[in-house]
Coordinates of C-alpha atoms in Angstrom, one line a residue:
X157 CA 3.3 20.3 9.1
X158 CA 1.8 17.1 10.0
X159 CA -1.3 16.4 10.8
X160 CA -3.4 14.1 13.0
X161 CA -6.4 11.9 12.9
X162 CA -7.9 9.9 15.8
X163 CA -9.9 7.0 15.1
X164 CA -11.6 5.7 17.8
X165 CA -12.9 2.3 18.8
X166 CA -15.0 2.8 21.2
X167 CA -18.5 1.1 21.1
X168 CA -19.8 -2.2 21.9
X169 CA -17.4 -5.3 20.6
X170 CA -18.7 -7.9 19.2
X171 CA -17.2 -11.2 21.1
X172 CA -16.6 -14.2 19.1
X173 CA -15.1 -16.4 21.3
X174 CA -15.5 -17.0 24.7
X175 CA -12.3 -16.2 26.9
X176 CA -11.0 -16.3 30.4
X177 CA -11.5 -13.6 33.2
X178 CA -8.5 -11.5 32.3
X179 CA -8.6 -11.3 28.5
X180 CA -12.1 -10.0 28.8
X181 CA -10.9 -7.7 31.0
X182 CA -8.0 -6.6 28.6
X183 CA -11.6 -6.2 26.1
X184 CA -13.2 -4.1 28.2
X185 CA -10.3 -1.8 28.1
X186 CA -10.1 -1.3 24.7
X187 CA -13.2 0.6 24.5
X188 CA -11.3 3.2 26.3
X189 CA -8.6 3.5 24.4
X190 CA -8.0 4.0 20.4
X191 CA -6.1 3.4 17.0
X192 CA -4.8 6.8 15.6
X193 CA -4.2 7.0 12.1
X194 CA -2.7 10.4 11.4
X195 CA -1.8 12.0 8.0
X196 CA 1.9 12.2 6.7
X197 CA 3.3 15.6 5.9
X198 CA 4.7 13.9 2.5
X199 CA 4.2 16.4 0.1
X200 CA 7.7 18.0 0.3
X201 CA 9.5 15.3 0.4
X202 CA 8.8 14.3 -2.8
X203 CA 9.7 17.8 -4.6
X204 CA 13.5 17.8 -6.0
X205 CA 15.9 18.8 -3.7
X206 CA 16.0 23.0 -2.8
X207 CA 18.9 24.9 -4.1
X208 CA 21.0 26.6 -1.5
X209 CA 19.7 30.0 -1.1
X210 CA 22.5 32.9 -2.2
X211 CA 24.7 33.7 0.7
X212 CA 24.6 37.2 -0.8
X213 CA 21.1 37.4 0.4
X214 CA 21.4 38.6 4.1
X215 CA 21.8 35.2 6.2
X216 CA 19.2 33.4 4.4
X217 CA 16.8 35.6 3.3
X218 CA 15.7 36.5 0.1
X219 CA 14.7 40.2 -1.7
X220 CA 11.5 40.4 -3.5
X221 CA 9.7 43.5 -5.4
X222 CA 6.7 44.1 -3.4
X223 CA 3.3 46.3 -5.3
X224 CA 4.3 49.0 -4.3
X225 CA 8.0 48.9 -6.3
X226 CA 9.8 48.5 -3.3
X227 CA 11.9 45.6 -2.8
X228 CA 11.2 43.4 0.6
X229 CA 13.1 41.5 2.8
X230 CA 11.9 37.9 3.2
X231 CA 13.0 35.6 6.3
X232 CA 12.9 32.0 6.7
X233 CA 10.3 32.2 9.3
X234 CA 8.9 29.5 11.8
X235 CA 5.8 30.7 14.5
X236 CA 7.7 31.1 18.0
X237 CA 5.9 28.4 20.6
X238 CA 5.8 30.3 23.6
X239 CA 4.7 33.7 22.2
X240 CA 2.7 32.6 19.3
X241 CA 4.6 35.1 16.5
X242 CA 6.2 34.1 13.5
X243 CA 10.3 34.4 13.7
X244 CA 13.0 34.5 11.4
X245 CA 15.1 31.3 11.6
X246 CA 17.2 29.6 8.8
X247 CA 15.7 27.1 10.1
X248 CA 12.4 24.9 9.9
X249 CA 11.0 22.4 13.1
X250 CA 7.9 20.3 12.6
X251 CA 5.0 21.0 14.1
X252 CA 1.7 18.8 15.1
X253 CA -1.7 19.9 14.2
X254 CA -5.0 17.5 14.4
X255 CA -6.8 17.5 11.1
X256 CA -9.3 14.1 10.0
X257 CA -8.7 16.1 6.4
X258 CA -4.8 17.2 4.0
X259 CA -4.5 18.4 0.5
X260 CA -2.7 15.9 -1.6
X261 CA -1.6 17.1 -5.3
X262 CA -2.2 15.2 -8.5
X263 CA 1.6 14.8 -10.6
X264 CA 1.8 12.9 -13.9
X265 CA -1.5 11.3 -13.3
X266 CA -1.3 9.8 -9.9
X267 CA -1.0 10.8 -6.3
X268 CA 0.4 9.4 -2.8
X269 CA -2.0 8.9 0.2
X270 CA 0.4 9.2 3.2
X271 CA -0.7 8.4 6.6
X272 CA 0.6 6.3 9.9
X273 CA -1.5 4.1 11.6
X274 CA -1.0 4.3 15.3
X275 CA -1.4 1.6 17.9
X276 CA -1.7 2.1 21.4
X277 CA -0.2 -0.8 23.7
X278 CA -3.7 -2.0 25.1
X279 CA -4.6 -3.4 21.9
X280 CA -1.5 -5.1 21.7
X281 CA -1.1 -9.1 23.2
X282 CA 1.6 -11.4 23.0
X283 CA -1.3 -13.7 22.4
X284 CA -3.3 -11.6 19.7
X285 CA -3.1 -10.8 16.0
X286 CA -4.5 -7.5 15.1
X287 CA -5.5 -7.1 11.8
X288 CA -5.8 -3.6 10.6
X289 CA -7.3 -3.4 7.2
X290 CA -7.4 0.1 5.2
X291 CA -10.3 1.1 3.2
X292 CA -9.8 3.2 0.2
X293 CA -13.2 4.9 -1.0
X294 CA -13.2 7.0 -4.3
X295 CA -16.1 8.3 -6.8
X296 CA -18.6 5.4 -5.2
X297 CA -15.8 2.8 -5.2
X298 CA -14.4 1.1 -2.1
X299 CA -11.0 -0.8 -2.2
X300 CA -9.4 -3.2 0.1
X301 CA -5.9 -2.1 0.5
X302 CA -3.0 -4.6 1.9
X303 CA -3.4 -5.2 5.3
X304 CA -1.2 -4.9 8.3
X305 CA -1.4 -7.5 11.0
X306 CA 0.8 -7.1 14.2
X307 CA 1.3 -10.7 15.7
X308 CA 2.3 -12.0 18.8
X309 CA 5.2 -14.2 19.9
X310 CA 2.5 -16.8 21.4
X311 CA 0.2 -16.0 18.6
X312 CA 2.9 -16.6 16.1
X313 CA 4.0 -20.0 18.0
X314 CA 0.7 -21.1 18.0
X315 CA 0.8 -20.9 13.9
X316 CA 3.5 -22.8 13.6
X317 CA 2.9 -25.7 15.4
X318 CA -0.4 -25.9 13.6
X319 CA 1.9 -25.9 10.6
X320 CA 4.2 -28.8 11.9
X321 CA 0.8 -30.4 13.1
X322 CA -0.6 -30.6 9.4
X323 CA 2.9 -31.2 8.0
X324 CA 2.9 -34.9 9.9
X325 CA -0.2 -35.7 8.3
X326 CA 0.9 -35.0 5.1
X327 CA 4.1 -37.3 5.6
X328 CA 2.2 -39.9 6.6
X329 CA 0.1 -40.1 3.4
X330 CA 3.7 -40.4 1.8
X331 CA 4.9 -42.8 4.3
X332 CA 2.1 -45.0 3.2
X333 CA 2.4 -44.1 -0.4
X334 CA 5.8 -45.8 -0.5
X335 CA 4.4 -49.0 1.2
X336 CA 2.6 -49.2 -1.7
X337 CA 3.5 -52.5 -3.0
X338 CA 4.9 -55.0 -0.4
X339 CA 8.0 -56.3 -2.9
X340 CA 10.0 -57.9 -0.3
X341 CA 6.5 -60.4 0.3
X342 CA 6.3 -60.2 -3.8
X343 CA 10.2 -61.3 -4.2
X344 CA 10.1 -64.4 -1.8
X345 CA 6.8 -65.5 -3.2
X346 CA 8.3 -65.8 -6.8
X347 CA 11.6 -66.9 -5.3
X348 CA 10.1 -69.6 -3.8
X349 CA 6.7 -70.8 -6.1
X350 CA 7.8 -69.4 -9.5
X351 CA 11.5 -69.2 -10.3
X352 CA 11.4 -68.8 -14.0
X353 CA 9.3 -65.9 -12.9
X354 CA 12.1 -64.4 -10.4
X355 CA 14.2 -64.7 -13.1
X356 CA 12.7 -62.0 -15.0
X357 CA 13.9 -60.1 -12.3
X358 CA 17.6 -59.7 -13.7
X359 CA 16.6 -60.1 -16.8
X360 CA 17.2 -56.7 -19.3
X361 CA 15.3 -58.0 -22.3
X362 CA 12.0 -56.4 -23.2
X363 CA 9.3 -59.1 -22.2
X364 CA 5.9 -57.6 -23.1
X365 CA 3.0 -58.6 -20.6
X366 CA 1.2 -60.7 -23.3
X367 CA 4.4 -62.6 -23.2
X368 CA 4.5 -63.1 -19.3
X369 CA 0.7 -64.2 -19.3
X370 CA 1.4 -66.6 -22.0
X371 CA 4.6 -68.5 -19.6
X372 CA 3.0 -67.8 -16.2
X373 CA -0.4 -68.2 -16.9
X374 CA -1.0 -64.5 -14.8
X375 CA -0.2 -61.4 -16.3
X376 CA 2.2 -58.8 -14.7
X377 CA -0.3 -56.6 -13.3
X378 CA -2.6 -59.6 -11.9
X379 CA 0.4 -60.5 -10.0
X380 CA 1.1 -56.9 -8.7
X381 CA -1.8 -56.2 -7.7
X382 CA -2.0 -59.4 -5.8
X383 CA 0.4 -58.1 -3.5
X384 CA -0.4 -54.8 -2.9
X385 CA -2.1 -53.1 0.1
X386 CA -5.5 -53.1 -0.4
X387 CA -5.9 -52.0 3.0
X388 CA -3.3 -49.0 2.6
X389 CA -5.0 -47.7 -0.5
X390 CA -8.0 -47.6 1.7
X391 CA -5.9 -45.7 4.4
X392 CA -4.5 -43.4 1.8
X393 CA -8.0 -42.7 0.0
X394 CA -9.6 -41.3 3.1
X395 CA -6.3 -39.3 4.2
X396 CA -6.6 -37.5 0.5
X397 CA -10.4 -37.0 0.8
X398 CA -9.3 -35.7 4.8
X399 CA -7.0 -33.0 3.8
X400 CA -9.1 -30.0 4.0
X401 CA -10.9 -31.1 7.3
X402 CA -7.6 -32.3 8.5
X403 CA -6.1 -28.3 7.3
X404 CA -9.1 -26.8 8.9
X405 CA -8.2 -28.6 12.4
X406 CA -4.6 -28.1 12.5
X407 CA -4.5 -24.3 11.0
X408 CA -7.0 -22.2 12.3
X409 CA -5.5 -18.9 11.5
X410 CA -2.9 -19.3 8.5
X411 CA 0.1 -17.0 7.8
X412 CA -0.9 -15.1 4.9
X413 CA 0.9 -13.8 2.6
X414 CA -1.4 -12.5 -0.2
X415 CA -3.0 -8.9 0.6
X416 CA -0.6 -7.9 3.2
X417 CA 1.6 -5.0 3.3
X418 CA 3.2 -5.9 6.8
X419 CA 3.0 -8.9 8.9
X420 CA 5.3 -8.3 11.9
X421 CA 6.0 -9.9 15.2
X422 CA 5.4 -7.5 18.0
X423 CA 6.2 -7.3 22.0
X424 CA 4.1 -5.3 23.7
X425 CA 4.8 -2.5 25.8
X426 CA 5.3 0.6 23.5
X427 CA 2.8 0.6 20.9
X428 CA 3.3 0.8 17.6
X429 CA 3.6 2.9 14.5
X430 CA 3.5 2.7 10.7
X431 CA 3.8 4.7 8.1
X432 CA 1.4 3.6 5.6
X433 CA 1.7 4.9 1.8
X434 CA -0.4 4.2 -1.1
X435 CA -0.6 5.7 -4.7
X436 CA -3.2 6.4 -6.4
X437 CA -4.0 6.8 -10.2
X438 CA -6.6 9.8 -10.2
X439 CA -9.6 9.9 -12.6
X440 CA -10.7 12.5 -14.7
X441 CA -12.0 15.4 -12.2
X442 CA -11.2 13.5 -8.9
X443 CA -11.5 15.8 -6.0
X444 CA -11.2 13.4 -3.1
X445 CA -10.6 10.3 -1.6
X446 CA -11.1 8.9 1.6
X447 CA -9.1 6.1 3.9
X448 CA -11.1 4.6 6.7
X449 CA -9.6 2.1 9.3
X450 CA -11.0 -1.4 10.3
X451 CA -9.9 -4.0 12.5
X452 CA -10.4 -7.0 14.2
X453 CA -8.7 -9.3 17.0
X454 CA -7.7 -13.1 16.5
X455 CA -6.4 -15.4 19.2
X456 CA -5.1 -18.9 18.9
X457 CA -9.0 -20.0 18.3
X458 CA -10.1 -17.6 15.8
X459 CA -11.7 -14.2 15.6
X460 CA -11.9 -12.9 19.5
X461 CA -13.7 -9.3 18.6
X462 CA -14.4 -6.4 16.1
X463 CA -13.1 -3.1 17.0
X464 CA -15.1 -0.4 15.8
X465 CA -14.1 1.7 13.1
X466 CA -13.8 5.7 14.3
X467 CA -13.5 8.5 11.7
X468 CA -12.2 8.4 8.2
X469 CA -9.4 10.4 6.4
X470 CA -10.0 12.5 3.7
X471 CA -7.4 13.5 0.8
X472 CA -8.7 16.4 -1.4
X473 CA -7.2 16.2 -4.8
X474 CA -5.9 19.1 -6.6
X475 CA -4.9 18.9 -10.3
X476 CA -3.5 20.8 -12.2
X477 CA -5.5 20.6 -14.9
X478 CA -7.5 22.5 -12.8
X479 CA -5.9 25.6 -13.8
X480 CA -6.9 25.4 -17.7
X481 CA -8.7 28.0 -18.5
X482 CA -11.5 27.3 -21.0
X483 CA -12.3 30.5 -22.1
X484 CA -10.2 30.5 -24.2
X485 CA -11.3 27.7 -26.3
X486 CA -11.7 28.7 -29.9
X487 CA -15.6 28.5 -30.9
X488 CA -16.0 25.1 -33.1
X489 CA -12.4 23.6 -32.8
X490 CA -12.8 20.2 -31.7
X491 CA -8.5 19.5 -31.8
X492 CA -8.2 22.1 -29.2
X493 CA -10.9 21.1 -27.1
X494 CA -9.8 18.1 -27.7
X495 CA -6.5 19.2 -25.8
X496 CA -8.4 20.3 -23.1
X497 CA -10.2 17.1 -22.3
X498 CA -6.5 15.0 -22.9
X499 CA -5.9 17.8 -19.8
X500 CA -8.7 17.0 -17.2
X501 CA -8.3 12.5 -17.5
X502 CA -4.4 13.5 -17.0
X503 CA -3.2 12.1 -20.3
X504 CA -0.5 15.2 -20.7
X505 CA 1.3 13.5 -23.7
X506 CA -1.7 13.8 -25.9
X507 CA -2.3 17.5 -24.1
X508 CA 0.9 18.8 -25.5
X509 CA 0.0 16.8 -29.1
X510 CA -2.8 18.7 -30.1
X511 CA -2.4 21.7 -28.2
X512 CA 1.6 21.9 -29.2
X513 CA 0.9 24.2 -32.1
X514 CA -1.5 26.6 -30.5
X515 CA 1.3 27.7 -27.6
X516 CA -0.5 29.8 -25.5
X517 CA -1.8 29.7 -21.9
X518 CA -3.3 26.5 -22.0
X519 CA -0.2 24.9 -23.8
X520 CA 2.2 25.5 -21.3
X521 CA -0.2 23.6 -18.7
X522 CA 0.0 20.4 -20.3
X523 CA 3.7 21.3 -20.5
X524 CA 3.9 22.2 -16.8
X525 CA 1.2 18.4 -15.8
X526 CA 3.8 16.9 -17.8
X527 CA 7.0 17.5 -15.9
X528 CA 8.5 19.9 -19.8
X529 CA 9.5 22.1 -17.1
X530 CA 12.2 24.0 -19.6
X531 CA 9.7 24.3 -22.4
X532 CA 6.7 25.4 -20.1
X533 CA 9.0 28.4 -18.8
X534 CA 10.2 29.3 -21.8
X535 CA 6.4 29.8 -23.2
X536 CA 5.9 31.4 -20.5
X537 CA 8.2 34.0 -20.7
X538 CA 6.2 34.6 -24.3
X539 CA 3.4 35.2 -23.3
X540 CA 2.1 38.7 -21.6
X541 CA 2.1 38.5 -17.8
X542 CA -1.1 37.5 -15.9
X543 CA -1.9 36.3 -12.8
X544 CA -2.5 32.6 -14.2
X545 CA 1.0 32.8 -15.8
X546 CA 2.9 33.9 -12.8
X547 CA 1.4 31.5 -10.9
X548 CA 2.4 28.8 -13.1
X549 CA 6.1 30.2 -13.2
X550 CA 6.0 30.3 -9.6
X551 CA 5.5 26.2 -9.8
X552 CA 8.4 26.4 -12.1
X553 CA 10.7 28.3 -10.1
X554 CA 10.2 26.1 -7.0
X555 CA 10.8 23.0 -8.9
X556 CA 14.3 24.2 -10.3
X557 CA 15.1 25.7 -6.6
X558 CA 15.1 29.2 -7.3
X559 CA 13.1 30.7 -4.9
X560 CA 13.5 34.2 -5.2
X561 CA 11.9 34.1 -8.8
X562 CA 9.1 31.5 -7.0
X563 CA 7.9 34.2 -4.3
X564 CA 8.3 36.7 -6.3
X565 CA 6.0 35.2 -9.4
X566 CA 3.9 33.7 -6.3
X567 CA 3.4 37.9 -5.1
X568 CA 2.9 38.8 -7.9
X569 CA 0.0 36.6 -8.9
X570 CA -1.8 37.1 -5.6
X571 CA -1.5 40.5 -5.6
X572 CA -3.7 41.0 -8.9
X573 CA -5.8 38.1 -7.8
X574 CA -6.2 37.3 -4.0
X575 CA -7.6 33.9 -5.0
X576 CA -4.0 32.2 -6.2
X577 CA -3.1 33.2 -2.0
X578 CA -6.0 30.0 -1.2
X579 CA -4.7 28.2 -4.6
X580 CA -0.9 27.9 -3.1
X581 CA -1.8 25.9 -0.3
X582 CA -2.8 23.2 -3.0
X583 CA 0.4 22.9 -4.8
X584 CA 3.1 21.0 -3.3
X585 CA 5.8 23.5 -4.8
X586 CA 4.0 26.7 -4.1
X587 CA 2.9 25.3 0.0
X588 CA 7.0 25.0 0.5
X589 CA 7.3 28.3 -0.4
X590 CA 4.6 29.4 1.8
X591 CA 5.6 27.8 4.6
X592 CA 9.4 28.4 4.4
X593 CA 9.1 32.6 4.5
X594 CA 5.3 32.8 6.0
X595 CA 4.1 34.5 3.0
X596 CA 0.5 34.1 4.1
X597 CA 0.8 35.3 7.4
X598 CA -1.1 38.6 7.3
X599 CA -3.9 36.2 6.4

């Protein structure tokens, strides 16, 4: 199911340059209109491919023990538009609901924030760059993710001849570099006033500049520096000393390159749309973090406005870690607890170290964080059934595509213990489920 989040820009603009008659109107009309940044659905796509479901099973469906002893009937299900009721379907279409808030679930330490940014066409201008820059806030902390910057043709032209602008100035500081020394003036000089000198000129024995003073009465360097330039070094020292001034003149909005996710030539006329995905390592008891949208408008002369930022996004965590149950922590043992701690900052490897040899409950949740799927079933499967352990083999199951043995782990956990029916909705593996047969829907 995806869902949606609007953020708006309306509010004043700040104006930075002054422009003509119809780009302010083109201004005005942005604060009626917005940039939509909408939340990926995501989270299924990165479980491991579904097994086929049996064919024995009725069409699609799948049998399950209910309380009661009596075994149910489960459909693939999807909610009918035009009557509002859920119906059995093999199966599943997408559907849109608006949300500023999704669940995102913590694997192996990290998790992926997926959302689109959405651009409508009055913000776009063959003339413009809009630069949209994401804002990633977490536990006080606010990061500058890579930006995206939609660029027009004209705007993109305009860059480039600022380019080939500074390009010619930089030439002609080499130009003038190899003018250096005037040695065709240097050549007839000595040709004509000091032939032993030209003579060196063929000459391929080592002649030391002591040497040459001592004949010529003028050393080597005396005589080149007779004939060089003096007025091009000149030229050449105020070009150097020029170079940012003459950068700063030519390119007024440089193509960057560092810090940027996407940097793409537009044409206007049908918006535009990107999916936007960033992973994120998650601290120790992260329950949330939040992406907020910013961006601004250039033309050929600079910044042109602000757009107002509209409402954030907000991913809520789940872990988990979150599961572990700490009662059952022996009084005074500091490896276990240990454990336990190595658990909730998502280092799984040294979980499964020093809880390894205790193999209960808590065990096979490091087991489970870290991705030991076989192992973590297998203790499992020792252990005496609880709510908290078919829950956990219902993660199981849904990862190795069986789902009859999923749903019926995931009813039997929320049938001793309604609050695992709220807790499936958090876990990637256990929302499929969920949504595939509709086994919340009396709820």
């Amino acid at each position: 199911m995806e869902k949606r989040l609007f953020l708006y820009a309306a509010g004043g603009l700040c104006l930075i340059a002054l422009c003509g008659c119809a780009t302010k109107r083109k201004i005005n009309e942005i604060q009626m209109t917005n940039l939509s940044a909408r939340v990926m659905p995501g989270a299924e796509k990165r479980l491991p491919d579904i097994l086929p479901i049996d064919p024995d099973d009725s069409g699609g469906a799948i049998r399950v023990m209910g309380p009661d002893g009596r075994e149910t009937l489960i459909m693939r299900a999807v909610r009918d538009d035009s009557t509002g009721e859920m119906v059995a379907t093999d199966r599943i279409s997408a559907s849109v609901v608006t949300a500023r808030f999704r669940n995102v679930a913590e694997r192996r330490g990290t998790v992926e924030l997926e959302f689109s940014i959405d651009v409508c066409d009055s913000l776009l201008d063959d003339s413009w760059q809009l630069r949209l820059q994401p804002l990633l806030f977490t536990a006080g902390d606010t990061t500058l993710l890579d930006r995206v910057l939609l660029t027009g043709s004209a705007f993109r032209r305009s860059q480039l001849r600022g380019y080939e602008q500074y390009d010619r100035f930089i030439r002609s500081i080499e130009r003038d570099s190899s003018r250096f020394l005037d040695k065709a003036q240097l050549e007839i000089f000595l040709r004509r006033n000091l032939p032993e000198v030209f003579r060196f000129r063929d000459d391929t024995s080592f002649v030391s500049d002591e040497q040459f003073a001592s004949a010529f009465g003028i050393s080597e360097s005396e005589a080149l520096s007779h004939y060089t330039r003096n007025r091009i070094v000149k030229r050449i020292g105020k070009k150097n000393a020029a170079r940012l001034e003459m950068w700063q003149r030519y390119v007024h909005n440089p193509i960057e390159k560092d810090g940027v996710r996407l940097d793409t030539v537009i044409t206007p006329g049908n918006g535009f749309s990107y999916d936007y995905v960033q992973p994120l390592d998650v601290g120790r008891d992260q329950k949330k973090a939040v992406i907020l949208l910013r961006s601004s408008i250039y033309d050929a002369g600079g910044k042109l406005c602000d757009v107002p930022e509209g409402q954030p996004v907000t991913f809520y965590i789940s872990s988990l870690g979150s599961l572990v149950d700490t009662l059952l922590i022996p009084p005074g043992d500091p490896v276990y607890a240990g454990g336990i701690e190595a658990i909730r900052r998502h280092d799984y490897k040294s979980a499964i170290e020093l809880l390894g040899r205790y193999s209960d409950y808590n065990t096979a949740v490091a087991l489970l964080s870290a991705e030991r799927n076989i192992s973590a079933l297998a203790l499992l499967d020792s252990l005496d059934s609880t709510p908290a352990t078919e829950y956990l083999k219902t993660i199981l199951h849904s990862r190795r595509g069986e789902d009859r043995e999923a749903v019926q782990c995931y009813i039997n956990a929320c049938t001793a213990d309604r609050s695992y029916i709220h807790r499936g909705n958090l876990d990637p593996e256990v929302a499929v489920l969920i949504k595939r047969y509709n086994l919340n829907a009396e709820d």
